[in-house]
Coordinates of C-alpha atoms in Angstrom, one line a residue:
X144 CA 15.4 8.5 -13.5
X145 CA 12.4 9.2 -13.6
X146 CA 10.2 11.0 -10.8
X147 CA 9.0 9.1 -8.8
X148 CA 5.4 9.8 -7.1
X149 CA 6.2 9.7 -2.9
X150 CA 2.9 8.1 -1.4
X151 CA 2.6 8.5 2.4
X152 CA -0.1 5.6 3.2
X153 CA -2.4 5.2 5.8
X154 CA -4.2 1.6 7.1
X155 CA -6.0 2.0 9.6
X156 CA -6.7 -1.6 9.5
X157 CA -10.5 -2.1 11.7
X158 CA -9.9 0.3 13.6
X159 CA -12.4 3.6 13.9
X160 CA -15.9 4.1 14.7
X161 CA -17.7 6.9 11.9
X162 CA -17.5 9.9 14.1
X163 CA -13.7 8.7 14.9
X164 CA -12.8 8.6 11.3
X165 CA -13.9 12.3 10.6
X166 CA -12.3 13.6 13.5
X167 CA -9.4 12.0 12.4
X168 CA -9.0 13.0 8.6
X169 CA -9.6 16.5 10.1
X170 CA -7.4 17.1 12.4
X171 CA -5.1 15.1 9.1
X172 CA -5.8 17.9 7.2
X173 CA -5.4 20.3 10.0
X174 CA -1.9 18.6 10.2
X175 CA -0.5 18.7 6.9
X176 CA 2.1 21.2 6.1
X177 CA 2.5 22.1 1.8
X178 CA 4.5 19.1 0.3
X179 CA 4.8 17.0 -2.5
X180 CA 4.1 13.5 -1.0
X181 CA 0.4 12.4 -2.5
X182 CA -0.5 11.4 1.1
X183 CA -3.6 8.3 1.2
X184 CA -5.8 7.4 3.6
X185 CA -6.9 3.3 3.6
X186 CA -10.4 3.6 5.5
X187 CA -12.6 0.8 6.7
X188 CA -15.7 0.6 4.3
X189 CA -17.9 1.8 6.4
X190 CA -16.3 5.5 6.1
X191 CA -15.0 6.0 2.2
X192 CA -18.2 7.9 1.3
X193 CA -17.7 10.3 4.9
X194 CA -13.8 11.0 3.8
X195 CA -14.1 11.0 0.2
X196 CA -16.9 14.4 0.4
X197 CA -14.5 16.2 3.1
X198 CA -11.4 15.8 1.2
X199 CA -12.6 16.4 -1.8
X200 CA -11.0 19.4 -2.7
X201 CA -7.4 18.4 -1.5
X202 CA -5.1 17.8 -4.4
X203 CA -2.4 16.1 -2.5
X204 CA -5.4 13.7 0.2
X205 CA -6.8 10.6 -1.3
X206 CA -9.3 8.1 0.2
X207 CA -8.4 4.2 -0.3
X208 CA -10.1 1.1 0.5
X209 CA -9.2 -1.4 2.6
X210 CA -9.7 -4.8 0.3
X211 CA -11.7 -5.5 -2.3
X212 CA -13.8 -8.6 -4.4
X213 CA -12.7 -10.2 -7.6
X214 CA -16.2 -10.2 -9.4
X215 CA -18.6 -6.7 -10.6
X216 CA -21.1 -8.1 -8.7
X217 CA -23.3 -11.6 -7.7
X218 CA -24.0 -13.5 -5.0
X219 CA -21.0 -13.1 -3.0
X220 CA -23.3 -11.3 1.0
X221 CA -20.5 -9.1 2.6
X222 CA -18.3 -8.4 0.2
X223 CA -17.6 -5.2 -1.8
X224 CA -16.2 -4.8 -5.4
X225 CA -14.3 -2.9 -7.2
X226 CA -17.1 -0.4 -9.3
X227 CA -18.7 0.3 -5.7
X228 CA -16.0 1.9 -4.2
X229 CA -15.6 3.9 -7.5
X230 CA -18.1 4.4 -7.1
X231 CA -17.9 6.3 -3.4
X232 CA -14.9 8.5 -4.2
X233 CA -12.2 5.9 -3.7
X234 CA -8.7 6.3 -5.7
X235 CA -6.7 3.1 -4.1
X236 CA -7.4 -0.1 -3.4
X237 CA -4.8 -1.8 -1.3
X238 CA -4.7 -4.9 -2.2
X239 CA -2.4 -9.1 -1.0
X240 CA -2.1 -7.1 3.2
X241 CA 0.0 -9.9 4.5
X242 CA -3.2 -9.8 7.3
X243 CA -5.1 -10.7 4.3
X244 CA -2.7 -13.3 3.4
X245 CA -2.7 -14.4 7.7
X246 CA -6.1 -15.2 8.1
X247 CA -8.0 -15.4 5.1
X248 CA -5.4 -17.1 2.9
X249 CA -5.1 -14.6 0.6
X250 CA -3.1 -16.3 -2.7
X251 CA -1.6 -14.7 -5.6
X252 CA -3.4 -15.9 -7.9
X253 CA -6.5 -14.1 -6.5
X254 CA -4.8 -10.5 -5.5
X255 CA -4.1 -11.0 -9.8
X256 CA -7.1 -11.1 -10.6
X257 CA -8.2 -8.1 -7.5
X258 CA -6.1 -5.7 -9.2
X259 CA -7.0 -6.6 -12.3
X260 CA -10.4 -5.5 -11.1
X261 CA -9.2 -2.5 -9.5
X262 CA -7.6 -1.2 -12.3
X263 CA -11.0 -2.2 -14.6
X264 CA -12.6 0.3 -12.8
X265 CA -10.2 3.0 -13.5
X266 CA -8.7 3.1 -10.1
X267 CA -4.9 2.1 -8.4
X268 CA -3.8 -0.7 -6.7
X269 CA -1.6 -0.3 -3.5
X270 CA 0.3 -4.4 -4.1
X271 CA 1.9 -5.8 -0.7
X272 CA 4.1 -8.6 0.2
X273 CA 6.6 -9.8 2.5
X274 CA 8.2 -12.1 3.8
X275 CA 7.4 -14.5 7.2
X276 CA 9.9 -14.5 9.7
X277 CA 10.9 -18.0 9.1
X278 CA 12.0 -17.2 5.6
X279 CA 13.5 -14.5 6.4
X280 CA 15.8 -16.8 8.8
X281 CA 16.5 -19.7 6.0
X282 CA 17.4 -16.8 3.8
X283 CA 15.1 -17.7 1.3
X284 CA 13.2 -13.5 1.3
X285 CA 14.6 -12.4 -2.6
X286 CA 12.4 -16.2 -4.1
X287 CA 9.5 -15.2 -2.2
X288 CA 9.2 -11.8 -2.9
X289 CA 10.3 -12.8 -6.3
X290 CA 7.4 -15.1 -6.4
X291 CA 4.5 -13.5 -5.5
X292 CA 5.3 -10.0 -7.1
X293 CA 5.1 -12.3 -10.9
X294 CA 2.6 -14.2 -9.7
X295 CA 0.4 -11.2 -9.5
X296 CA 1.4 -8.5 -11.1
X297 CA 3.8 -9.7 -14.4
X298 CA 0.3 -10.4 -16.5
X299 CA 0.5 -6.6 -16.4
X300 CA 0.5 -5.0 -19.4
X301 CA 3.8 -2.0 -19.0
X302 CA 1.3 0.5 -18.9
X303 CA -1.3 -1.2 -15.9
X304 CA 2.1 -1.7 -14.3
X305 CA 3.1 1.6 -14.1
X306 CA -0.7 2.5 -12.4
X307 CA 0.4 0.3 -9.5
X308 CA 2.1 1.3 -6.4
X309 CA 3.9 -2.0 -4.3
X310 CA 4.4 -2.2 -0.6
X311 CA 7.6 -4.1 0.7
X312 CA 5.4 -5.5 4.1
X313 CA 8.6 -7.7 6.3
X314 CA 6.3 -9.4 8.0
X315 CA 9.4 -10.6 10.1
X316 CA 9.1 -7.6 12.0
X317 CA 5.6 -6.6 12.7
X318 CA 4.8 -7.2 16.9
X319 CA 7.2 -10.1 16.4
X320 CA 10.0 -7.4 18.2
X321 CA 12.9 -8.4 15.4
X322 CA 14.1 -4.2 13.7
X323 CA 14.2 -4.0 10.1
X324 CA 17.0 -2.2 9.1
X325 CA 16.9 1.0 6.5
X326 CA 19.3 -1.1 4.6
X327 CA 17.7 -4.3 4.7
X328 CA 14.3 -1.8 3.8
X329 CA 16.9 -0.8 0.4
X330 CA 18.0 -4.2 -0.3
X331 CA 14.9 -5.5 -0.9
X332 CA 13.4 -2.4 -2.6
X333 CA 16.1 -2.9 -5.1
X334 CA 15.8 -5.8 -5.3
X335 CA 11.9 -6.0 -5.7
X336 CA 12.6 -2.6 -8.9
X337 CA 15.7 -5.0 -10.4
X338 CA 13.2 -7.4 -11.7
X339 CA 10.8 -5.7 -13.9
X340 CA 13.5 -3.8 -14.6
X341 CA 14.1 -7.5 -16.4
X342 CA 11.0 -7.9 -17.1
X343 CA 9.5 -4.3 -18.2
X344 CA 13.4 -2.7 -18.6
X345 CA 14.6 0.5 -16.7
X346 CA 12.9 3.1 -18.2
X347 CA 9.2 0.4 -15.9
X348 CA 11.1 -0.1 -13.4
X349 CA 12.5 3.2 -12.5
X350 CA 8.6 4.7 -12.0
X351 CA 7.1 2.1 -10.2
X352 CA 6.3 3.9 -7.0
X353 CA 7.7 0.8 -4.4
X354 CA 6.4 1.9 -0.3
X355 CA 8.7 0.1 2.5
X356 CA 5.6 -1.2 5.0
X357 CA 7.3 -2.4 8.1
X358 CA 5.8 0.0 11.6
X359 CA 7.0 3.1 10.0
X360 CA 7.4 5.5 12.8
X361 CA 8.2 9.3 13.0
X362 CA 11.2 9.2 14.7
X363 CA 12.3 6.5 12.7
X364 CA 10.7 7.4 8.5
X365 CA 12.7 9.9 7.7
X366 CA 15.6 8.0 7.8
X367 CA 14.0 4.9 5.5
X368 CA 12.8 7.0 2.8
X369 CA 17.0 8.4 2.5
X370 CA 16.5 5.6 0.8
X371 CA 17.0 5.5 -3.4
X372 CA 14.3 2.7 -4.0
X373 CA 12.8 4.2 -0.5
X374 CA 9.4 6.0 -1.6
X375 CA 7.0 6.3 0.9
X376 CA 5.0 4.8 3.5
X377 CA 2.7 1.8 4.1
X378 CA 1.5 3.3 7.7
X379 CA -0.1 0.8 10.4
X380 CA -0.7 1.9 13.8
X381 CA 1.1 5.8 13.0
X382 CA -1.7 7.2 11.7
X383 CA -4.8 6.1 13.8
X384 CA -2.7 8.9 15.7
X385 CA -3.0 12.8 13.5
X386 CA 0.2 14.2 14.6
X387 CA 2.4 10.7 14.5
X388 CA 1.4 10.1 10.8
X389 CA 2.2 13.4 9.4
X390 CA 5.3 14.1 10.7
X391 CA 5.9 10.9 8.3
X392 CA 4.4 12.6 5.6
X393 CA 7.1 16.1 6.8
X394 CA 9.6 13.6 6.5
X395 CA 10.6 13.7 3.1

């Protein structure tokens, strides 16, 4: 099997003022232990240039933006293009996050265009997919995630698909009091990989990194990452505390 990239990506969401972001970045660096895992900091736009300058000499620490616009430029007040992100030192862009879908009405047809924009600038998308509680309870999670993945990704060439990181978010297990088990995480990750295998073949499928984005913490990371199809995590709340985030990185 092709050795896949192991990744722990932090998503700060809409948190941290400028000084707090600088301090958190430095604390993460201070606590990082030698690791084969790639560590990504996904920050609000205001932090991008500063964080890029702080981490520039650390080979396994990369910078992600949390969104971008699908167009190159134009009259889109308040938006940021992929080329703008590239100019700030960004290498990854989180796209299709469940909160973007829920609060901003983003659909996979739009997300596909954003993915194309990011790839066109030589950056790598972190594409998020996953089902809400009503879908999980109806037993239709596999069908929904299949539709998401096919709509957002299957227009890509095999070469471009290999530049995409996929993050599975069990939306039903985030902030609901319900918990996704490691077995449930593995089941969906295997399903996503099987979709890619059917479309692109086993070599491509085995090369794609698939992250788990369901409330990963220091206490459950090791068990989750031990699954054969779970290649790391997209970390929300725990990424705002350097000690917790670094402990998750150390779980590999």
